[in-house]
């Protein structure tokens, strides 16, 4: 008799289906925990290449909370390793102190392994957070491990905050190492290695109830190197160092705030083999205000001068208004001109192989913009609606990636020069319409439906960004049992670049074994096997699935099991 073989994929599917059944059979379940469902489905896909800062709680906000185990969706876990952080509330006693730790480990197909550890101290000063995470996949698209179809990432982050009389401060630092295989697209190189180091400090001084003095310092470096397997020599790395410092003084009355600020920025760029380093400086002075003429209206604005040293002056400004028509409906509108410094630290996170041509540096991108936002909470109907429109009237000098270059031999007489690979880039001007809409509906006490749309539409023959979909539709449902011990859900994402491609579908389930221990099973990119061939990153050139922009493929379907512990 022929025996049935249980392959890893069959085992993962069975585990995904049986986790809720396991929890349903627990008669001596612990006391009912609170279900914390994700409040947003949409990933943040904002204006490309805008500098993104990590949002950390202020020093005064990091007080002792009630420990609640959040249940993130699979899509949230897919973006990057994410530790289970407690909810932060403002009404708890900051005199109490709590030190706790969290951790998780995930294993799955495609030789996937993920691990996260974190230690936290809340309550009495000093408060801190220290986290480490690892993520690795080897064997994209069913390719053999060790052949260049892989990605691995290690992250180490720390944060410290304290208050001493009228002074509050926080500081943090982080290090990330990211290696990605070149998937046999190069005869000269095997992988690319990126390292990001960053640090920041914030201080607030209150010499008087009406006066606030604020200071900030952000610094970091980014480097990229190509690995070579057949020779002892390796190409020199591409590097960037940056520093941004600022100070602001504010007079803060009950219904009016006026502030004066100054900023300085430095960016040093060095491409592999360059004889010199390009150093860019800029400085800015800004005046801003915030006024509340009534309890429902908030007016704000700023204006200043930006000096691009050795180049030109720019004059960014913003005027805006927030209007609350009721306790559950709010509108916001703004207009102005803004500047965005182009940092490799940000560009390489989206496109690791974006080239840095010798002798050329990206200028800050300038934008004329007008936009509006709306949020409505229909409490009785268990419905929340959010939407917005941003009309980029004109953008200038926006960096956009171009064609990929395969092992291009540089011009010159040096026979030992390393070939060059990567995406070319250029700066463009144009017009763009950005829209987003999000709907959240609580079907019952234990079910939530979320739907969203995000668009980035180039207008008037403007060149679009090939790594940002012109249309992105998303749909998700999250379910939980009555006692909160088990549940699951599904997330669907349908991006449209120049043409539509097969949507992404993720399934996930969880069971809370006991207080502080959660088991999960998930299937990621369930529809990938329906593609005739491999799923390529970003765009495709036609309906037959051939690559349009990037020659690199995505991992494909993955099955995962994970355990999460909070102590």
XYZ file of C-alpha atoms in Angstrom:
567
model
C 0.000 0.000 0.000
C 1.310 3.452 -0.916
C 1.583 5.732 2.113
C 0.567 9.411 1.994
C 3.526 11.746 2.438
C 3.074 14.848 4.560
C 5.118 17.537 2.857
C 6.009 20.775 4.729
C 3.404 22.718 2.740
C 0.635 20.269 3.692
C 1.727 20.409 7.306
C 1.588 24.210 7.364
C -1.895 24.287 5.834
C -3.140 21.751 8.393
C -1.618 23.812 11.204
C -3.292 26.963 9.915
C -6.690 25.277 10.022
C -6.261 23.460 13.328
C -5.023 26.296 15.538
C -8.522 27.725 16.138
C -9.883 24.208 16.745
C -7.230 23.631 19.375
C -8.208 26.781 21.241
C -11.910 25.977 20.997
C -11.317 22.792 22.941
C -9.677 24.503 25.919
C -12.182 24.320 28.787
C -9.938 25.815 31.444
C -9.064 28.956 29.536
C -7.614 31.841 31.557
C -9.633 34.948 32.220
C -10.828 36.728 29.134
C -8.153 38.958 27.568
C -8.767 42.027 25.481
C -8.570 41.729 21.686
C -6.557 44.518 20.161
C -7.297 44.571 16.458
C -5.203 46.596 14.017
C -6.612 50.093 13.511
C -5.372 50.400 9.966
C -4.967 48.091 7.029
C -3.155 50.347 4.618
C 0.589 50.296 4.535
C 2.210 53.687 4.496
C 3.100 54.431 0.888
C 3.585 58.167 1.028
C 5.411 60.518 -1.268
C 8.419 58.602 -2.569
C 11.839 59.432 -1.207
C 10.501 61.709 1.508
C 12.502 61.255 4.689
C 10.649 58.986 7.090
C 11.293 59.294 10.815
C 10.407 56.611 13.327
C 7.479 57.746 15.457
C 8.404 57.198 19.098
C 6.348 58.189 22.137
C 7.392 61.384 23.849
C 9.284 61.151 27.104
C 6.257 62.367 29.037
C 3.987 59.796 27.419
C 5.996 56.674 28.181
C 4.369 55.695 31.467
C 3.375 52.387 32.954
C 0.580 50.835 30.856
C -1.701 47.878 31.157
C -0.066 45.025 29.280
C -2.267 44.071 26.315
C -1.147 41.653 23.614
C -1.768 43.216 20.196
C -2.667 40.918 17.342
C -1.072 42.373 14.182
C -2.144 41.273 10.750
C 0.118 39.208 8.530
C 0.656 42.231 6.281
C 1.927 44.239 9.241
C 4.320 41.410 10.087
C 5.447 41.183 6.468
C 6.810 44.717 6.247
C 9.427 44.188 8.932
C 9.884 42.263 12.185
C 7.575 43.813 14.780
C 7.755 43.317 18.512
C 4.650 43.249 20.690
C 4.570 46.685 22.285
C 2.065 47.624 24.968
C -0.523 50.341 24.556
C 0.675 53.652 26.017
C -1.863 55.562 28.113
C -1.603 58.943 29.795
C -3.747 58.394 32.893
C -1.600 55.880 34.755
C 0.714 56.614 37.651
C 4.248 57.383 36.354
C 5.706 56.629 39.794
C 5.238 52.900 39.264
C 7.870 50.988 37.352
C 7.675 47.962 35.104
C 10.449 46.052 33.361
C 9.267 43.439 30.905
C 10.428 41.596 27.803
C 8.901 40.290 24.615
C 10.059 37.805 22.035
C 8.917 35.828 19.046
C 10.289 33.243 16.651
C 8.924 32.329 13.230
C 9.875 29.466 10.911
C 8.503 28.594 7.515
C 9.023 27.442 3.976
C 11.614 29.040 1.661
C 14.043 28.531 4.571
C 12.309 31.412 6.323
C 13.306 32.234 9.882
C 12.509 35.337 11.893
C 13.305 36.215 15.493
C 12.641 39.235 17.694
C 13.661 40.157 21.232
C 12.907 43.246 23.266
C 13.460 44.595 26.786
C 11.491 47.592 28.079
C 11.374 49.739 31.202
C 8.404 52.025 31.756
C 7.284 54.246 34.592
C 10.041 55.829 36.689
C 13.005 57.491 34.981
C 14.995 56.510 33.114
C 12.739 54.709 30.647
C 14.297 52.658 27.879
C 13.705 50.196 25.079
C 16.203 47.764 23.512
C 15.208 45.512 20.613
C 16.899 43.085 18.248
C 15.418 41.286 15.242
C 16.524 38.928 12.486
C 14.721 38.052 9.264
C 15.885 35.712 6.540
C 14.495 33.943 3.461
C 16.549 31.804 1.045
C 15.019 30.209 -2.036
C 12.848 32.782 -3.808
C 10.411 31.265 -6.294
C 11.400 27.713 -5.406
C 15.045 28.253 -6.400
C 17.695 26.225 -4.619
C 19.152 27.761 -1.429
C 22.620 29.240 -1.780
C 22.150 30.321 -5.402
C 21.607 34.035 -4.772
C 17.819 34.122 -4.353
C 17.771 35.299 -0.731
C 17.449 38.194 1.660
C 18.516 38.632 5.285
C 18.219 41.538 7.688
C 19.457 42.217 11.230
C 18.267 45.219 13.267
C 19.377 46.566 16.643
C 17.569 49.573 18.147
C 17.715 51.387 21.456
C 15.822 54.284 23.038
C 16.225 56.198 26.308
C 14.020 58.932 27.775
C 13.927 60.896 31.013
C 12.582 64.028 32.687
C 14.500 66.215 35.140
C 12.518 69.215 36.353
C 11.850 71.561 33.418
C 13.958 69.433 31.039
C 12.737 66.448 29.058
C 14.961 64.503 26.706
C 15.040 61.361 24.636
C 17.763 59.757 22.583
C 17.959 56.713 20.368
C 20.212 54.817 17.990
C 19.820 52.003 15.518
C 21.863 49.733 13.277
C 20.607 47.672 10.330
C 22.517 45.252 8.104
C 20.684 44.072 5.019
C 21.981 41.609 2.438
C 20.106 40.713 -0.729
C 21.099 38.206 -3.398
C 21.430 39.364 -6.989
C 19.530 36.289 -8.250
C 22.150 35.362 -10.887
C 21.590 38.618 -12.804
C 25.310 39.434 -12.664
C 28.361 37.476 -13.789
C 30.574 39.591 -11.517
C 28.708 39.898 -8.209
C 26.741 37.636 -5.882
C 24.894 39.988 -3.525
C 24.640 43.542 -2.245
C 25.207 44.433 1.412
C 23.770 47.591 2.963
C 24.481 48.991 6.424
C 22.507 51.809 8.033
C 23.558 53.540 11.242
C 21.408 56.296 12.724
C 21.009 58.236 15.941
C 18.868 61.060 17.227
C 18.392 63.254 20.261
C 15.503 65.494 21.325
C 15.434 67.936 24.240
C 12.699 70.203 25.585
C 13.287 72.981 28.125
C 10.474 74.883 29.857
C 12.004 77.956 31.578
C 8.480 79.346 31.913
C 4.925 78.055 31.472
C 4.552 80.187 28.325
C 7.968 79.560 26.797
C 9.341 76.376 25.300
C 12.848 75.780 23.955
C 13.343 72.739 21.734
C 16.422 71.180 20.183
C 17.020 68.180 17.932
C 19.926 66.356 16.349
C 19.698 63.566 13.751
C 22.763 61.906 12.266
C 23.506 58.749 10.371
C 25.392 56.929 7.680
C 24.573 54.506 4.898
C 26.928 52.280 2.941
C 26.469 49.764 0.154
C 28.941 47.153 -1.045
C 28.775 44.416 -3.664
C 30.098 40.978 -2.731
C 32.355 39.084 -5.118
C 32.777 35.320 -4.879
C 35.563 34.577 -7.356
C 38.280 37.059 -6.394
C 39.833 38.500 -3.272
C 39.308 42.061 -4.516
C 35.975 43.778 -3.960
C 34.639 47.079 -5.287
C 34.817 50.077 -3.005
C 31.591 50.920 -1.228
C 29.173 53.751 -1.943
C 28.735 55.859 1.186
C 26.635 58.633 2.642
C 26.924 60.537 5.929
C 24.315 63.059 6.993
C 23.562 65.389 9.882
C 20.488 67.499 10.601
C 20.381 69.834 13.599
C 17.635 72.210 14.655
C 16.580 74.578 17.443
C 13.260 76.316 18.084
C 11.897 78.839 20.590
C 8.112 79.056 21.059
C 5.747 81.337 22.934
C 2.767 79.155 23.811
C -0.393 80.961 24.892
C -3.645 79.080 25.587
C -5.038 79.706 22.079
C -2.009 80.874 20.121
C 1.554 79.670 19.586
C 4.319 81.523 17.769
C 7.753 80.004 17.200
C 11.052 80.784 15.508
C 13.322 77.954 14.390
C 16.642 77.385 12.636
C 17.982 74.236 10.979
C 21.249 73.056 9.463
C 21.809 70.073 7.202
C 24.945 68.335 5.911
C 25.199 65.482 3.429
C 28.467 63.856 2.330
C 28.387 61.461 -0.628
C 31.119 59.186 -1.925
C 30.713 56.676 -4.739
C 33.020 53.703 -5.135
C 36.264 54.757 -6.769
C 35.660 58.517 -6.445
C 38.731 60.619 -5.748
C 36.718 63.157 -3.736
C 33.568 63.396 -1.665
C 30.648 65.636 -2.547
C 29.576 67.676 0.480
C 26.248 69.480 0.480
C 25.178 72.084 3.042
C 21.856 73.765 3.643
C 20.410 76.058 6.296
C 16.902 77.295 7.020
C 15.065 79.794 9.205
C 11.345 79.269 9.788
C 8.578 81.199 11.535
C 5.435 79.229 12.399
C 2.142 79.800 14.190
C -0.823 77.835 15.481
C -4.071 79.555 16.463
C -7.400 78.288 17.818
C -9.996 81.047 17.244
C -12.687 78.626 18.439
C -13.015 75.142 19.860
C -13.723 73.768 16.371
C -11.178 75.680 14.266
C -7.395 75.405 14.243
C -5.326 77.607 11.926
C -1.642 76.902 11.354
C 1.157 77.913 9.035
C 4.852 78.473 8.554
C 7.146 80.390 6.243
C 10.893 80.535 5.889
C 13.992 80.704 3.773
C 16.078 77.675 2.731
C 19.657 78.325 1.635
C 21.228 75.610 -0.512
C 24.816 76.649 0.040
C 26.610 77.359 -3.209
C 23.426 77.004 -5.245
C 20.275 79.040 -4.528
C 17.606 80.145 -2.082
C 14.152 78.584 -1.779
C 11.178 79.930 0.178
C 8.938 77.136 1.476
C 5.696 77.898 3.291
C 2.479 76.201 4.431
C -1.001 77.481 5.317
C -3.593 75.118 6.742
C -6.804 74.767 8.696
C -8.425 72.018 10.778
C -12.181 72.160 11.222
C -14.255 69.930 13.480
C -17.883 70.160 12.411
C -18.836 67.887 15.304
C -17.262 65.501 17.759
C -17.125 62.813 15.087
C -16.314 64.648 11.822
C -13.072 66.528 11.120
C -11.717 68.239 7.986
C -8.217 69.467 7.213
C -6.852 71.457 4.294
C -3.425 72.880 3.463
C -1.534 74.624 0.681
C 2.072 75.602 0.142
C 5.525 74.821 -1.165
C 7.834 72.347 0.567
C 11.369 71.033 0.266
C 12.479 67.420 0.650
C 16.138 66.527 1.001
C 17.001 63.408 -1.003
C 18.949 60.983 1.200
C 20.454 57.691 0.053
C 19.507 56.408 3.504
C 15.884 56.528 2.281
C 16.383 55.730 -1.415
C 18.300 52.519 -0.782
C 15.609 51.158 1.537
C 13.228 51.122 -1.446
C 15.755 50.313 -4.178
C 18.992 48.836 -2.752
C 20.693 48.839 -6.163
C 20.042 52.465 -7.076
C 23.363 53.685 -8.462
C 25.294 56.711 -7.298
C 26.999 58.169 -10.375
C 30.362 59.782 -9.714
C 30.407 63.571 -9.850
C 26.629 64.034 -9.502
C 24.484 64.638 -6.420
C 20.693 64.772 -6.138
C 19.222 68.204 -5.394
C 16.441 68.703 -2.830
C 13.027 68.068 -4.360
C 10.639 71.049 -4.300
C 6.854 70.728 -4.472
C 3.872 73.031 -4.821
C 0.956 71.229 -3.193
C -2.662 71.588 -2.114
C -4.589 68.927 -0.260
C -7.354 67.979 2.097
C -8.231 65.276 4.619
C -11.458 64.062 6.195
C -12.279 61.652 8.997
C -15.733 60.650 10.191
C -16.586 58.275 13.038
C -20.141 56.935 12.935
C -20.223 55.452 16.410
C -23.726 54.006 16.334
C -23.013 52.312 12.988
C -19.554 51.049 14.118
C -18.059 52.748 11.055
C -14.974 54.913 10.489
C -14.264 56.645 7.176
C -10.999 58.387 6.281
C -9.995 59.974 2.999
C -7.795 62.557 1.413
C -6.559 64.165 -1.783
C -3.151 65.740 -2.441
C -2.675 67.613 -5.673
C 1.042 68.055 -6.334
C 0.671 71.113 -8.545
C 4.312 70.913 -9.540
C 7.249 68.878 -8.306
C 10.827 69.667 -9.272
C 14.023 67.597 -9.151
C 12.320 64.450 -7.854
C 14.684 61.473 -8.071
C 13.151 58.571 -9.998
C 14.844 55.273 -10.897
C 15.406 54.249 -14.487
C 16.561 51.185 -16.390
C 18.641 48.458 -14.780
C 22.224 48.138 -16.045
C 23.780 44.662 -16.259
C 27.584 44.473 -15.788
C 28.406 47.666 -17.677
C 32.160 48.138 -18.123
C 33.078 51.760 -17.267
C 34.786 53.919 -19.841
C 38.532 54.282 -19.484
C 41.797 52.490 -19.952
C 41.804 50.516 -16.714
C 41.392 46.832 -17.659
C 40.882 45.884 -13.999
C 37.974 48.255 -13.402
C 34.962 46.591 -11.788
C 31.800 46.361 -13.904
C 28.907 48.556 -12.806
C 25.393 47.315 -12.107
C 22.212 48.821 -10.718
C 19.304 51.091 -11.523
C 20.110 54.366 -13.196
C 18.364 57.504 -11.945
C 17.501 60.982 -13.048
C 15.558 63.964 -11.737
C 12.166 64.894 -13.134
C 9.561 67.652 -12.947
C 5.844 67.008 -13.209
C 2.339 66.971 -11.767
C 0.759 64.250 -9.630
C -2.575 63.488 -7.966
C -2.420 61.419 -4.780
C -5.587 60.008 -3.227
C -6.454 57.655 -0.412
C -9.642 56.262 1.109
C -10.024 53.893 4.044
C -13.114 52.274 5.547
C -13.288 50.335 8.816
C -16.501 48.572 9.846
C -17.028 46.605 13.037
C -19.312 43.789 11.888
C -19.768 42.501 15.448
C -17.898 42.514 18.705
C -15.327 40.110 17.270
C -15.162 40.846 13.553
C -13.771 43.815 11.670
C -13.839 44.580 7.953
C -11.361 47.025 6.430
C -11.134 48.291 2.870
C -8.892 50.898 1.304
C -7.649 52.508 -1.855
C -4.519 54.547 -2.559
C -3.601 56.205 -5.830
C -0.566 58.066 -7.187
C -1.525 59.258 -10.659
C 0.978 61.142 -12.854
C -0.747 63.860 -14.888
C 0.038 65.648 -18.145
C 2.628 63.136 -19.435
C 4.500 63.179 -16.136
C 6.792 60.202 -15.600
C 5.477 58.018 -12.773
C 7.501 56.308 -10.077
C 7.927 52.658 -11.157
C 8.200 51.403 -7.552
C 4.909 53.002 -6.420
C 1.658 51.537 -7.794
C -0.630 53.979 -9.569
C -3.568 52.202 -7.941
C -3.591 50.060 -4.809
C -6.733 48.378 -3.515
C -6.812 46.573 -0.183
C -9.363 44.464 1.657
C -9.085 42.684 4.979
C -11.192 40.881 7.550
C -10.154 39.967 11.082
C -12.151 37.548 13.256
C -11.908 36.644 16.916
C -13.666 34.203 19.222
C -16.062 35.400 21.921
C -13.533 34.771 24.685
C -10.661 36.195 22.626
C -8.637 32.998 22.724
C -8.413 32.334 19.004
C -9.151 33.879 15.626
C -7.750 34.702 12.223
C -8.374 36.583 9.057
C -7.429 37.342 5.491
C -5.803 40.305 3.719
C -6.003 41.022 -0.011
C -3.855 43.596 -1.792
C -4.168 44.436 -5.505
C -1.504 46.811 -6.903
C -1.685 48.244 -10.411
C 1.472 49.682 -11.942
C 1.444 50.189 -15.720
C -0.775 47.080 -15.939
C -2.673 45.053 -13.364
C -1.033 42.007 -11.825
C -2.267 39.108 -9.733
C -3.305 40.279 -6.224
C -1.540 39.267 -3.027
C -3.577 37.161 -0.588
C -2.468 36.368 2.975
C -4.256 34.108 5.480
C -3.475 34.077 9.187
C -4.743 32.513 12.399
C -3.776 32.700 16.056
C -4.479 31.082 19.398
C -3.672 32.480 22.831
C -2.408 29.455 24.724
C -2.194 31.319 28.042
C -1.523 34.798 29.328
C 1.468 36.165 27.427
C 1.813 33.293 24.916
C 0.357 33.416 21.405
C 0.824 30.881 18.590
C 0.282 31.844 14.947
C 0.093 30.151 11.557
C 0.042 31.990 8.248
C 0.161 31.587 4.493
C 1.708 34.523 2.645
C 1.115 35.276 -1.036
C -1.269 32.368 -1.454
C -2.051 33.192 -5.107
C 1.573 33.198 -6.322
C 1.403 29.607 -7.691
C -1.267 30.768 -10.167
C 1.311 32.888 -12.001
C 2.838 31.302 -15.076
C 6.442 31.733 -13.978
C 7.796 33.991 -11.227
C 6.289 37.064 -9.584
C 8.547 40.037 -10.349
C 9.106 43.001 -8.092
C 7.107 46.148 -8.789
C 5.975 46.384 -12.402
C 5.425 43.956 -15.272
C 5.642 44.979 -18.914
C 2.664 43.037 -20.264
C -0.018 40.535 -19.379
C 2.355 37.598 -19.818
C 4.155 38.469 -16.572
C 7.574 39.328 -17.993
C 9.577 41.890 -15.974
C 8.959 45.523 -16.861
C 11.105 47.493 -14.412
C 12.993 45.135 -12.107
C 14.664 41.867 -13.128
C 14.333 40.520 -9.575
C 11.637 38.110 -8.411
C 9.747 37.933 -5.115
C 9.795 35.022 -2.650
C 6.420 33.581 -3.662
C 4.131 31.561 -1.424
C 5.356 30.945 2.148
C 3.933 28.964 5.069
C 4.900 30.082 8.566
C 4.462 29.074 12.194
C 5.372 31.427 15.040
C 5.294 31.756 18.801
C 5.174 35.070 20.694
C 5.877 35.506 24.399
C 5.492 38.506 26.701
C 7.011 38.271 30.199
